[in-house]
């Protein structure tokens, strides 16, 4: 996963440099929009979309957005299953119950 993030960041830097050279206007993306696009692309193993979403915001902002998305997803699943967030998170990761 870390290698994938590193590659995405390198492509992001190259994209920013290319955009600066071309002088195009870039659409400003919300960090949560970027996180949703990034996570869904990872789930579908779509490298082009991963790279695109990784280029929308800074790596720090993307990390924050992905973390927030994970927290909200675990809370939603916990409510749906009537279980604790800890139990749901451990189950999603394939860990034994604590």
Short mmCIF file of C-alpha atoms in Angstrom, two decimals:
data_model
loop_
_atom_site.label_atom_id
_atom_site.label_comp_id
_atom_site.label_asym_id
_atom_site.label_seq_id
_atom_site.Cartn_x
_atom_site.Cartn_y
_atom_site.Cartn_z
CA UNK A 1 0.00 0.00 0.00
CA UNK A 2 2.81 2.39 0.90
CA UNK A 3 4.48 1.70 -2.44
CA UNK A 4 1.25 2.51 -4.25
CA UNK A 5 0.95 5.81 -2.36
CA UNK A 6 4.58 6.63 -3.15
CA UNK A 7 4.04 5.96 -6.87
CA UNK A 8 0.84 8.00 -6.85
CA UNK A 9 2.63 10.90 -5.19
CA UNK A 10 5.41 10.79 -7.79
CA UNK A 11 2.83 10.85 -10.58
CA UNK A 12 1.06 13.71 -8.81
CA UNK A 13 4.25 15.77 -8.75
CA UNK A 14 4.81 15.06 -12.44
CA UNK A 15 1.21 16.03 -13.21
CA UNK A 16 1.53 19.32 -11.34
CA UNK A 17 4.74 20.12 -13.20
CA UNK A 18 3.11 19.29 -16.53
CA UNK A 19 0.08 21.43 -15.70
CA UNK A 20 2.29 24.37 -14.73
CA UNK A 21 4.14 24.04 -18.00
CA UNK A 22 0.92 23.90 -20.00
CA UNK A 23 -0.61 26.83 -18.12
CA UNK A 24 -4.03 25.18 -17.85
CA UNK A 25 -6.53 25.96 -15.13
CA UNK A 26 -7.15 23.02 -12.83
CA UNK A 27 -10.43 22.35 -11.09
CA UNK A 28 -10.17 22.63 -7.32
CA UNK A 29 -11.34 19.45 -5.61
CA UNK A 30 -12.64 19.00 -2.11
CA UNK A 31 -10.42 16.72 0.00
CA UNK A 32 -13.38 14.48 0.81
CA UNK A 33 -14.23 14.20 -2.87
CA UNK A 34 -10.62 13.21 -3.52
CA UNK A 35 -10.68 10.66 -0.68
CA UNK A 36 -13.90 9.08 -1.93
CA UNK A 37 -12.56 8.85 -5.48
CA UNK A 38 -9.22 7.48 -4.26
CA UNK A 39 -10.71 4.80 -2.00
CA UNK A 40 -13.28 3.67 -4.55
CA UNK A 41 -10.56 3.48 -7.22
CA UNK A 42 -8.38 1.42 -4.86
CA UNK A 43 -11.31 -0.92 -4.18
CA UNK A 44 -11.76 -1.37 -7.94
CA UNK A 45 -7.99 -1.57 -8.56
CA UNK A 46 -8.18 1.23 -11.15
CA UNK A 47 -4.67 2.72 -11.22
CA UNK A 48 -5.58 5.57 -13.57
CA UNK A 49 -8.33 6.80 -11.25
CA UNK A 50 -6.07 6.32 -8.22
CA UNK A 51 -3.44 8.53 -9.82
CA UNK A 52 -6.00 11.12 -10.84
CA UNK A 53 -7.57 11.36 -7.37
CA UNK A 54 -4.15 11.46 -5.71
CA UNK A 55 -3.35 14.53 -7.79
CA UNK A 56 -6.38 16.52 -6.68
CA UNK A 57 -5.13 17.41 -3.21
CA UNK A 58 -1.90 17.27 -1.22
CA UNK A 59 -0.84 13.86 0.13
CA UNK A 60 -1.50 15.09 3.67
CA UNK A 61 -5.02 16.20 2.81
CA UNK A 62 -5.69 12.91 1.02
CA UNK A 63 -4.46 10.97 4.05
CA UNK A 64 -6.77 12.98 6.31
CA UNK A 65 -9.72 12.45 3.96
CA UNK A 66 -9.11 8.71 3.69
CA UNK A 67 -8.88 8.46 7.49
CA UNK A 68 -12.13 10.39 7.90
CA UNK A 69 -13.85 8.20 5.31
CA UNK A 70 -12.66 5.06 7.11
CA UNK A 71 -13.98 6.34 10.45
CA UNK A 72 -17.35 7.24 8.99
CA UNK A 73 -17.63 3.89 7.18
CA UNK A 74 -16.84 1.91 10.34
CA UNK A 75 -19.36 3.94 12.35
CA UNK A 76 -22.06 3.44 9.70
CA UNK A 77 -21.42 -0.31 9.53
CA UNK A 78 -21.38 -0.58 13.31
CA UNK A 79 -24.77 1.12 13.54
CA UNK A 80 -26.15 -1.06 10.75
CA UNK A 81 -24.89 -4.26 12.41
CA UNK A 82 -25.68 -3.08 15.95
CA UNK A 83 -22.07 -3.79 16.97
CA UNK A 84 -19.26 -1.67 18.35
CA UNK A 85 -16.99 0.19 15.92
CA UNK A 86 -14.02 -1.76 17.35
CA UNK A 87 -15.69 -5.10 16.55
CA UNK A 88 -16.55 -3.98 13.02
CA UNK A 89 -13.06 -2.58 12.33
CA UNK A 90 -11.40 -5.79 13.54
CA UNK A 91 -13.79 -7.91 11.45
CA UNK A 92 -13.11 -5.84 8.32
CA UNK A 93 -9.39 -6.39 8.79
CA UNK A 94 -9.82 -10.09 9.48
CA UNK A 95 -8.58 -9.80 13.06
CA UNK A 96 -9.88 -11.99 15.89
CA UNK A 97 -12.38 -10.48 18.29
CA UNK A 98 -10.70 -8.67 21.18
#
